[in-house]
Tab-separated table of C-alpha atoms in Angstrom:
chain	number	residue	atom	x	y	z
A	1	MET	CA	224.631	-99.138	-117.872
A	2	VAL	CA	221.311	-97.776	-119.125
A	3	GLU	CA	218.972	-97.215	-116.184
A	4	ASN	CA	215.317	-98.201	-116.432
A	5	ARG	CA	212.727	-95.448	-116.320
A	6	VAL	CA	210.324	-95.938	-113.405
A	7	VAL	CA	206.616	-95.103	-113.394
A	8	VAL	CA	203.720	-95.160	-110.926
A	9	THR	CA	200.816	-97.393	-111.952
A	10	GLY	CA	198.817	-97.893	-108.750
A	11	MET	CA	198.017	-96.120	-105.465
A	12	GLY	CA	196.281	-97.035	-102.211
A	13	ALA	CA	195.526	-95.034	-99.078
A	14	LEU	CA	193.923	-95.170	-95.655
A	15	THR	CA	193.765	-91.732	-94.048
A	16	PRO	CA	191.855	-89.691	-91.469
A	17	ILE	CA	189.816	-88.204	-94.345
A	18	GLY	CA	189.082	-91.342	-96.321
A	19	LEU	CA	189.455	-95.105	-96.622
A	20	SER	CA	190.539	-95.052	-100.266
A	21	VAL	CA	192.468	-92.883	-102.687
A	22	PRO	CA	189.316	-91.274	-104.194
A	23	GLU	CA	187.989	-90.415	-100.714
A	24	TYR	CA	191.387	-89.068	-99.680
A	25	TRP	CA	191.663	-86.857	-102.765
A	26	HIS	CA	188.108	-85.555	-102.330
A	27	GLY	CA	188.923	-84.582	-98.742
A	28	LEU	CA	192.086	-82.772	-99.797
A	29	VAL	CA	190.401	-80.797	-102.556
A	30	GLU	CA	187.534	-79.831	-100.251
A	31	GLY	CA	189.909	-78.824	-97.465
A	32	ILE	CA	188.347	-81.241	-94.990
A	33	SER	CA	190.073	-81.775	-91.648
A	34	GLY	CA	190.308	-85.309	-90.294
A	35	ILE	CA	191.377	-84.225	-86.811
A	36	GLY	CA	189.125	-84.943	-83.823
A	37	ARG	CA	188.946	-86.037	-80.200
A	38	ILE	CA	190.851	-89.237	-79.462
A	39	THR	CA	188.612	-92.312	-79.182
A	40	GLN	CA	191.172	-95.155	-79.300
A	41	PHE	CA	192.005	-95.057	-75.601
A	42	PRO	CA	190.237	-93.622	-72.528
A	43	GLN	CA	191.633	-90.292	-71.461
A	44	ASP	CA	190.319	-90.243	-67.898
A	45	LYS	CA	193.491	-91.927	-66.559
A	46	PHE	CA	195.782	-89.167	-67.831
A	47	ASP	CA	195.139	-85.482	-68.154
A	48	PHE	CA	197.081	-85.006	-71.379
A	49	PRO	CA	197.279	-81.383	-72.514
A	50	CYS	CA	196.540	-82.535	-76.088
A	51	LYS	CA	193.377	-84.598	-76.479
A	52	ILE	CA	193.108	-84.747	-80.266
A	53	ALA	CA	194.579	-86.785	-83.113
A	54	GLY	CA	193.975	-87.883	-86.689
A	55	GLU	CA	192.287	-91.288	-86.440
A	56	VAL	CA	191.380	-93.443	-89.436
A	57	LYS	CA	187.655	-93.517	-88.769
A	58	GLY	CA	185.412	-96.386	-89.803
A	59	PHE	CA	188.237	-98.830	-90.485
A	60	GLU	CA	187.085	-102.327	-89.513
A	61	PRO	CA	189.735	-104.926	-90.425
A	62	GLU	CA	187.163	-107.707	-90.627
A	63	ASP	CA	185.510	-105.874	-93.515
A	64	PHE	CA	188.666	-106.637	-95.508
A	65	MET	CA	189.993	-109.952	-94.158
A	66	PRO	CA	188.909	-112.993	-92.152
A	67	ARG	CA	188.580	-112.439	-88.397
A	68	LYS	CA	191.293	-114.986	-87.622
A	69	GLU	CA	193.789	-113.207	-89.871
A	70	ALA	CA	192.879	-109.809	-88.469
A	71	ARG	CA	193.478	-111.018	-84.906
A	72	ARG	CA	196.977	-112.154	-85.788
A	73	LEU	CA	198.002	-108.822	-87.270
A	74	GLY	CA	198.738	-105.514	-85.624
A	75	ARG	CA	196.743	-102.476	-86.763
A	76	SER	CA	199.654	-101.202	-88.855
A	77	SER	CA	199.902	-104.508	-90.760
A	78	GLN	CA	196.133	-104.592	-91.262
A	79	MET	CA	196.153	-101.095	-92.716
A	80	SER	CA	199.202	-101.764	-94.889
A	81	LEU	CA	197.607	-104.832	-96.392
A	82	VAL	CA	194.344	-103.036	-97.199
A	83	ALA	CA	196.133	-100.077	-98.800
A	84	ALA	CA	198.377	-102.425	-100.794
A	85	ARG	CA	195.375	-104.314	-102.104
A	86	GLU	CA	193.820	-101.060	-103.302
A	87	ALA	CA	197.084	-100.058	-104.994
A	88	MET	CA	197.554	-103.411	-106.707
A	89	GLU	CA	193.956	-103.475	-107.896
A	90	ASP	CA	194.391	-99.917	-109.158
A	91	ALA	CA	197.483	-101.084	-111.052
A	92	GLY	CA	195.502	-103.909	-112.628
A	93	MET	CA	197.504	-106.586	-110.848
A	94	LYS	CA	195.743	-109.357	-108.991
A	95	ASN	CA	197.161	-112.428	-107.299
A	96	GLY	CA	198.706	-114.659	-109.933
A	97	GLN	CA	199.203	-111.789	-112.387
A	98	ILE	CA	202.764	-110.940	-111.420
A	99	ASP	CA	206.122	-112.600	-111.873
A	100	PRO	CA	206.896	-113.405	-108.216
A	101	GLU	CA	210.676	-113.271	-108.514
A	102	ARG	CA	210.561	-109.917	-110.345
A	103	THR	CA	208.235	-108.274	-107.801
A	104	GLY	CA	209.457	-106.843	-104.508
A	105	VAL	CA	208.399	-104.803	-101.505
A	106	CYS	CA	210.072	-101.790	-99.918
A	107	PHE	CA	208.002	-100.626	-96.985
A	108	GLY	CA	208.487	-98.761	-93.752
A	109	THR	CA	207.240	-97.494	-90.433
A	110	ALA	CA	208.489	-94.898	-87.999
A	111	ILE	CA	207.369	-96.624	-84.807
A	112	GLY	CA	206.115	-100.090	-85.772
A	113	ALA	CA	203.293	-102.148	-84.324
A	114	LEU	CA	204.159	-101.420	-80.718
A	115	GLU	CA	200.479	-101.477	-79.792
A	116	ARG	CA	200.501	-105.290	-79.892
A	117	ILE	CA	203.483	-105.494	-77.569
A	118	THR	CA	202.264	-102.888	-75.083
A	119	ASP	CA	198.781	-104.404	-75.000
A	120	ASP	CA	200.184	-107.827	-74.151
A	121	ILE	CA	202.483	-106.415	-71.488
A	122	GLU	CA	199.273	-105.419	-69.702
A	123	VAL	CA	197.886	-108.935	-70.256
A	124	LEU	CA	201.067	-110.483	-68.881
A	125	TYR	CA	200.897	-108.523	-65.641
A	126	SER	CA	197.141	-108.692	-65.147
A	127	ARG	CA	196.260	-112.196	-66.398
A	128	GLY	CA	199.516	-114.132	-66.526
A	129	PHE	CA	201.871	-115.701	-69.045
A	130	SER	CA	199.377	-118.274	-70.299
A	131	ARG	CA	197.119	-115.545	-71.717
A	132	VAL	CA	199.813	-113.803	-73.773
A	133	ASN	CA	199.085	-113.958	-77.501
A	134	PRO	CA	201.762	-116.118	-79.191
A	135	PHE	CA	201.652	-113.810	-82.234
A	136	THR	CA	202.455	-110.691	-80.192
A	137	LEU	CA	206.192	-110.504	-80.837
A	138	PRO	CA	206.215	-111.405	-84.541
A	139	SER	CA	203.220	-109.180	-85.301
A	140	GLY	CA	204.911	-106.290	-83.503
A	141	LEU	CA	208.097	-106.397	-85.585
A	142	PRO	CA	208.650	-103.399	-87.886
A	143	ASN	CA	209.056	-105.655	-90.939
A	144	MET	CA	205.625	-107.247	-90.574
A	145	PRO	CA	203.864	-104.849	-93.003
A	146	ALA	CA	206.417	-105.724	-95.701
A	147	PHE	CA	205.971	-109.413	-94.895
A	148	VAL	CA	202.168	-109.458	-95.098
A	149	ILE	CA	202.200	-107.585	-98.422
A	150	ALA	CA	204.807	-109.946	-99.866
A	151	ARG	CA	202.896	-112.981	-98.618
A	152	ASP	CA	199.581	-111.698	-99.967
A	153	TYR	CA	200.966	-111.285	-103.493
A	154	GLN	CA	203.769	-113.846	-103.401
A	155	ALA	CA	206.185	-111.023	-104.136
A	156	LEU	CA	209.403	-113.002	-103.790
A	157	GLY	CA	211.865	-110.393	-105.032
A	158	PRO	CA	213.744	-107.801	-102.934
A	159	ASN	CA	212.079	-107.193	-99.561
A	160	LEU	CA	213.190	-104.254	-97.447
A	161	THR	CA	211.940	-102.441	-94.370
A	162	ILE	CA	213.060	-98.854	-93.807
A	163	ALA	CA	212.684	-96.933	-90.553
A	164	THR	CA	213.893	-93.350	-90.896
A	165	ALA	CA	211.257	-91.713	-88.697
A	166	CYS	CA	209.035	-89.274	-90.590
A	167	ALA	CA	211.184	-89.566	-93.735
A	168	THR	CA	210.443	-93.284	-94.007
A	169	SER	CA	208.058	-93.667	-96.913
A	170	THR	CA	209.657	-90.961	-99.040
A	171	GLN	CA	212.769	-93.079	-98.749
A	172	THR	CA	210.951	-96.358	-99.504
A	173	ILE	CA	209.711	-94.837	-102.773
A	174	GLY	CA	213.210	-93.709	-103.687
A	175	GLU	CA	214.894	-96.975	-102.747
A	176	GLY	CA	212.211	-99.047	-104.478
A	177	ALA	CA	212.660	-96.974	-107.620
A	178	GLN	CA	216.422	-97.500	-107.490
A	179	ILE	CA	215.927	-101.264	-107.374
A	180	ILE	CA	213.911	-101.059	-110.602
A	181	ARG	CA	216.375	-98.611	-112.149
A	182	ARG	CA	219.159	-101.146	-111.605
A	183	GLY	CA	217.130	-103.941	-113.187
A	184	LEU	CA	216.755	-106.001	-110.002
A	185	ALA	CA	212.944	-106.024	-110.202
A	186	ASP	CA	210.169	-105.056	-112.602
A	187	VAL	CA	207.602	-104.147	-109.929
A	188	MET	CA	208.053	-102.734	-106.427
A	189	ILE	CA	205.259	-102.212	-103.905
A	190	VAL	CA	206.386	-99.259	-101.787
A	191	GLY	CA	205.046	-97.028	-99.041
A	192	GLY	CA	204.657	-96.735	-95.312
A	193	VAL	CA	202.376	-96.957	-92.319
A	194	ASP	CA	201.960	-95.954	-88.703
A	195	ALA	CA	199.035	-96.631	-86.395
A	196	VAL	CA	200.083	-95.747	-82.870
A	197	ILE	CA	197.550	-93.340	-81.412
A	198	LYS	CA	198.128	-94.648	-77.902
A	199	ASP	CA	198.525	-93.215	-74.440
A	200	TYR	CA	202.302	-93.673	-74.504
A	201	THR	CA	202.766	-91.882	-77.842
A	202	ILE	CA	200.519	-88.964	-76.920
A	203	GLY	CA	202.212	-88.812	-73.512
A	204	GLY	CA	205.686	-88.956	-75.018
A	205	PHE	CA	205.110	-86.291	-77.641
A	206	ALA	CA	203.285	-84.126	-75.093
A	207	ALA	CA	206.304	-84.372	-72.805
A	208	MET	CA	208.416	-83.129	-75.726
A	209	ARG	CA	205.987	-80.192	-76.048
A	210	ALA	CA	205.515	-81.121	-79.679
A	211	LEU	CA	201.696	-81.216	-79.659
A	212	PRO	CA	199.206	-78.305	-79.686
A	213	VAL	CA	197.393	-77.622	-76.422
A	214	ASN	CA	194.910	-74.829	-77.206
A	215	PHE	CA	192.755	-76.479	-79.856
A	216	ASN	CA	191.073	-79.307	-77.972
A	217	GLN	CA	187.701	-77.634	-78.456
A	218	GLU	CA	188.391	-76.883	-82.132
A	219	PRO	CA	190.396	-79.884	-83.318
A	220	GLU	CA	189.801	-79.151	-86.999
A	221	LYS	CA	191.841	-75.942	-86.579
A	222	ALA	CA	194.775	-77.509	-84.732
A	223	SER	CA	197.002	-78.450	-87.662
A	224	ARG	CA	198.050	-75.122	-89.179
A	225	PRO	CA	201.382	-75.360	-91.003
A	226	PHE	CA	203.229	-72.084	-91.619
A	227	ASP	CA	200.581	-70.103	-89.692
A	228	ALA	CA	201.913	-67.735	-87.044
A	229	LYS	CA	199.700	-69.351	-84.365
A	230	ARG	CA	200.824	-72.920	-84.990
A	231	GLU	CA	201.625	-74.827	-81.809
A	232	GLY	CA	202.661	-78.319	-82.794
A	233	PHE	CA	201.956	-81.313	-84.964
A	234	ILE	CA	198.918	-83.580	-84.795
A	235	LEU	CA	199.710	-87.259	-84.301
A	236	SER	CA	197.799	-89.253	-86.903
A	237	GLU	CA	197.641	-92.708	-88.366
A	238	GLY	CA	197.472	-93.917	-91.941
A	239	ALA	CA	198.916	-96.046	-94.712
A	240	GLY	CA	200.036	-95.084	-98.210
A	241	VAL	CA	201.111	-97.477	-100.972
A	242	LEU	CA	202.367	-96.942	-104.516
A	243	VAL	CA	203.051	-99.519	-107.220
A	244	LEU	CA	206.235	-98.735	-109.130
A	245	GLU	CA	207.141	-100.430	-112.406
A	246	SER	CA	209.781	-100.188	-115.033
A	247	LEU	CA	208.378	-98.281	-117.985
A	248	ALA	CA	208.991	-101.239	-120.303
A	249	HIS	CA	207.038	-103.577	-118.022
A	250	ALA	CA	204.143	-101.120	-117.677
A	251	ARG	CA	203.968	-100.530	-121.421
A	252	ALA	CA	204.102	-104.244	-122.193
A	253	ARG	CA	200.978	-104.928	-120.153
A	254	GLY	CA	199.138	-101.754	-121.194
A	255	ALA	CA	199.056	-100.256	-117.718
A	256	THR	CA	197.652	-96.833	-116.874
A	257	ILE	CA	200.590	-94.605	-115.920
A	258	TYR	CA	199.975	-91.858	-113.369
A	259	ALA	CA	203.429	-90.320	-113.150
A	260	GLU	CA	207.111	-90.931	-113.678
A	261	TYR	CA	209.720	-91.106	-110.956
A	262	GLY	CA	212.208	-88.272	-111.261
A	263	GLY	CA	214.740	-88.653	-108.490
A	264	HIS	CA	215.359	-88.995	-104.793
A	265	ALA	CA	217.962	-88.243	-102.159
A	266	SER	CA	218.436	-88.495	-98.429
A	267	SER	CA	220.740	-86.784	-95.967
A	268	ALA	CA	221.424	-86.452	-92.250
A	269	ASP	CA	221.532	-83.379	-90.058
A	270	GLY	CA	223.990	-84.955	-87.608
A	271	PHE	CA	222.809	-82.340	-85.126
A	272	HIS	CA	220.228	-83.297	-82.462
A	273	ILE	CA	217.975	-86.217	-81.568
A	274	ALA	CA	214.823	-84.106	-81.888
A	275	ALA	CA	215.670	-80.562	-82.990
A	276	LEU	CA	216.238	-79.509	-86.594
A	277	GLU	CA	219.572	-78.106	-87.668
A	278	PRO	CA	218.544	-74.437	-87.419
A	279	ASN	CA	219.865	-73.332	-90.805
A	280	GLY	CA	218.166	-76.199	-92.632
A	281	GLN	CA	221.357	-77.458	-94.248
A	282	GLY	CA	220.303	-81.105	-94.089
A	283	ALA	CA	217.093	-80.254	-95.911
A	284	VAL	CA	219.027	-78.154	-98.423
A	285	ARG	CA	221.344	-81.062	-99.189
A	286	ALA	CA	218.443	-83.480	-99.662
A	287	MET	CA	216.682	-81.145	-102.109
A	288	LYS	CA	219.834	-80.326	-104.059
A	289	TRP	CA	220.860	-83.972	-104.299
A	290	ALA	CA	217.358	-85.030	-105.404
A	291	LEU	CA	217.476	-82.420	-108.146
A	292	ARG	CA	220.863	-83.725	-109.209
A	293	ASP	CA	219.572	-87.313	-109.214
A	294	SER	CA	216.668	-86.258	-111.421
A	295	GLY	CA	218.850	-84.251	-113.782
A	296	MET	CA	216.647	-81.221	-113.156
A	297	LEU	CA	217.225	-77.614	-112.172
A	298	PRO	CA	215.281	-75.722	-109.481
A	299	ASP	CA	213.561	-73.730	-112.243
A	300	GLU	CA	211.981	-76.950	-113.505
A	301	ILE	CA	210.063	-77.686	-110.273
A	302	ASP	CA	206.460	-76.490	-110.458
A	303	TYR	CA	205.136	-77.343	-106.975
A	304	ILE	CA	206.441	-78.382	-103.549
A	305	ASN	CA	204.524	-80.629	-101.182
A	306	ALA	CA	206.113	-79.540	-97.931
A	307	HIS	CA	206.899	-81.555	-94.841
A	308	GLY	CA	205.003	-78.735	-93.111
A	309	THR	CA	204.282	-80.284	-89.711
A	310	SER	CA	202.773	-77.213	-87.984
A	311	THR	CA	205.598	-76.951	-85.464
A	312	LEU	CA	207.290	-73.614	-84.882
A	313	ALA	CA	210.804	-74.743	-85.757
A	314	ASN	CA	210.084	-77.130	-88.651
A	315	ASP	CA	207.965	-74.781	-90.742
A	316	ALA	CA	210.337	-71.844	-90.402
A	317	THR	CA	213.389	-73.997	-91.113
A	318	GLU	CA	211.807	-75.686	-94.139
A	319	SER	CA	210.795	-72.311	-95.565
A	320	LYS	CA	214.364	-71.086	-95.098
A	321	ALA	CA	215.747	-74.202	-96.789
A	322	ILE	CA	213.414	-73.855	-99.787
A	323	LYS	CA	214.589	-70.271	-100.267
A	324	GLN	CA	218.220	-71.371	-100.146
A	325	VAL	CA	217.638	-73.974	-102.871
A	326	PHE	CA	215.278	-72.006	-105.120
A	327	GLY	CA	216.469	-68.444	-104.552
A	328	GLU	CA	214.046	-65.720	-105.636
A	329	ARG	CA	212.007	-68.279	-107.544
A	330	ALA	CA	210.911	-69.745	-104.191
A	331	TYR	CA	208.298	-66.988	-104.113
A	332	GLN	CA	206.783	-68.152	-107.406
A	333	VAL	CA	206.590	-71.894	-106.595
A	334	PRO	CA	203.409	-72.896	-104.729
A	335	VAL	CA	204.089	-74.814	-101.521
A	336	SER	CA	201.409	-76.617	-99.537
A	337	SER	CA	201.135	-79.009	-96.620
A	338	THR	CA	198.520	-81.750	-96.722
A	339	LYS	CA	199.292	-82.381	-93.045
A	340	SER	CA	196.999	-79.418	-92.390
A	341	MET	CA	194.131	-81.803	-93.181
A	342	ILE	CA	195.310	-85.265	-92.148
A	343	GLY	CA	197.887	-84.438	-89.473
A	344	HIS	CA	201.228	-86.212	-89.278
A	345	THR	CA	200.993	-89.887	-90.184
A	346	LEU	CA	204.679	-90.421	-89.408
A	347	GLY	CA	205.989	-93.319	-91.523
A	348	ALA	CA	203.074	-93.036	-93.960
A	349	ALA	CA	203.429	-89.294	-94.521
A	350	GLY	CA	205.803	-89.311	-97.485
A	351	ALA	CA	203.769	-91.872	-99.437
A	352	LEU	CA	200.488	-90.063	-98.798
A	353	GLU	CA	202.075	-86.775	-99.843
A	354	ALA	CA	203.473	-88.342	-103.010
A	355	ILE	CA	199.968	-89.584	-103.829
A	356	ALA	CA	198.589	-86.083	-103.257
A	357	GLY	CA	201.179	-84.575	-105.600
A	358	ILE	CA	200.559	-87.186	-108.292
A	359	LEU	CA	196.795	-86.678	-108.150
A	360	GLY	CA	197.390	-82.938	-108.262
A	361	MET	CA	199.263	-83.352	-111.556
A	362	VAL	CA	196.558	-85.661	-112.921
A	363	HIS	CA	193.705	-83.291	-112.005
A	364	SER	CA	195.564	-79.978	-112.442
A	365	CYS	CA	194.769	-78.992	-108.870
A	366	LEU	CA	196.886	-78.022	-105.872
A	367	PRO	CA	195.767	-79.289	-102.444
A	368	PRO	CA	195.596	-76.396	-99.996
A	369	THR	CA	197.171	-75.598	-96.652
A	370	ILE	CA	194.090	-75.105	-94.489
A	371	ASN	CA	193.964	-73.058	-91.262
A	372	TYR	CA	196.344	-70.480	-92.698
A	373	GLU	CA	195.119	-67.278	-91.033
A	374	PHE	CA	198.028	-65.312	-89.567
A	375	LYS	CA	201.222	-64.571	-91.470
A	376	ASP	CA	204.562	-65.451	-89.949
A	377	PRO	CA	207.392	-63.249	-91.275
A	378	GLU	CA	209.686	-66.305	-91.287
A	379	CYS	CA	207.189	-68.201	-93.443
A	380	ASP	CA	206.572	-65.893	-96.381
A	381	LEU	CA	206.068	-68.223	-99.360
A	382	ASP	CA	202.919	-69.071	-101.333
A	383	TYR	CA	201.371	-71.805	-99.178
A	384	VAL	CA	198.157	-72.222	-101.250
A	385	PRO	CA	196.119	-70.941	-98.301
A	386	ASN	CA	192.808	-72.524	-97.313
A	387	LYS	CA	191.399	-73.441	-100.738
A	388	ALA	CA	192.492	-75.808	-103.490
A	389	ARG	CA	193.798	-74.041	-106.583
A	390	ARG	CA	193.445	-74.902	-110.255
A	391	PHE	CA	197.005	-75.217	-111.486
A	392	GLU	CA	198.514	-77.224	-114.312
A	393	PHE	CA	201.914	-78.566	-113.398
A	394	ASP	CA	204.337	-81.155	-114.718
A	395	THR	CA	206.726	-81.686	-111.799
A	396	PHE	CA	206.715	-81.594	-108.031
A	397	LEU	CA	209.124	-82.033	-105.171
A	398	SER	CA	208.108	-83.611	-101.856
A	399	ASN	CA	210.013	-83.112	-98.589
A	400	SER	CA	210.124	-85.365	-95.529
A	401	PHE	CA	212.182	-84.719	-92.409
A	402	GLY	CA	212.309	-86.904	-89.301
A	403	LEU	CA	213.520	-87.195	-85.734
A	404	GLY	CA	217.204	-87.993	-85.603
A	405	GLY	CA	217.936	-85.570	-88.422
A	406	GLN	CA	216.631	-87.829	-91.212
A	407	ASN	CA	215.924	-85.950	-94.442
A	408	ALA	CA	214.474	-87.282	-97.681
A	409	CYS	CA	213.330	-85.599	-100.855
A	410	LEU	CA	211.416	-87.053	-103.804
A	411	ILE	CA	210.798	-85.645	-107.288
A	412	MET	CA	207.981	-86.843	-109.537
A	413	LYS	CA	206.999	-85.697	-113.013
A	414	LYS	CA	204.306	-86.203	-115.611
A	415	TYR	CA	204.898	-89.178	-117.824
A	416	ASP	CA	205.589	-88.254	-121.403
A	417	LEU	CA	205.301	-90.532	-124.426
A	418	SER	CA	208.876	-90.147	-125.566
A	419	PRO	CA	210.711	-93.385	-126.369
A	420	GLU	CA	212.285	-95.251	-123.483
């Protein structure tokens, strides 16, 4: 069977450094940090050691949808819908301009819209059963973002929700592309979201000692992947959406093509609920298998957008894994972490990082790793420190690793005009 080539024709983003893809890209190129003091819940009740996060600032759902609709949706569904609308408009597809049965959705979240459920638990105990919102349970389900996108565009084809922790949206891109490759759809709306900057998430991650504690007065310096003084990841929120199409479908409608899907793979550590397998073998397998899926060799990868969370173990282990896959060439391939600017958006991270890599190819520019000040001997690669770099490249690899030993790797490349 001849597999369809898959291309990217639209992108949408809501991030701590911008409410659209152009704003997001501008923030990355300028090295702007979106990390600040938490405003979404009062902190006087708990003395959390970490008081900072990456909030999507200025996002008012009612600017994008009727108030009644906004009230029925959790924040993650609201953000997913807005990012999807940007991506579909970018792709030149409006309502009524798609074949419903040939258009699908593959979306994901690491945690889901738990804020709706936890908020109404408080209502239940303080005000009684009669005041509980009847939309609480359905709007809190992890598949609600995929549902609202499908409903908005009448995308009646394959509809999947993936929850593989921080690897989620890298995997939704790969699985959505596979659906098109196999001819089961012409268009797939893919990506991920998380919007859970809440007391219970900050408290839980703080209890795991996964968050930084010494940067509350300088939040913009807190996310520092691969730096020797990194302390932990920054919990953030965001949504990232890509529109994937078969090349034949995109060509037939004269679409603008940003990039071509190369390959994807996922693997499991099978090691620990929270800790990485110390030799990085799960990450190694994911990268090697993605290269095999793409039909490419390590020497053909020009740039790596790293998982790069700013935790002690992750950054050292990922660096070790890259060196195992790429050998001596690892020192010639630029590696950067956009989490240094937007923090860790959990289920949205892979999609937002894929968008950053695609825009980097389009604009011949590498997004930097900001806050890189002190070298760690275990992290000795070229991390594009502190400033964006002019760099023409044709391929990139993007890593995503999650709690539970979930690993995913995505490869994208420039679209060429060769026959399908």
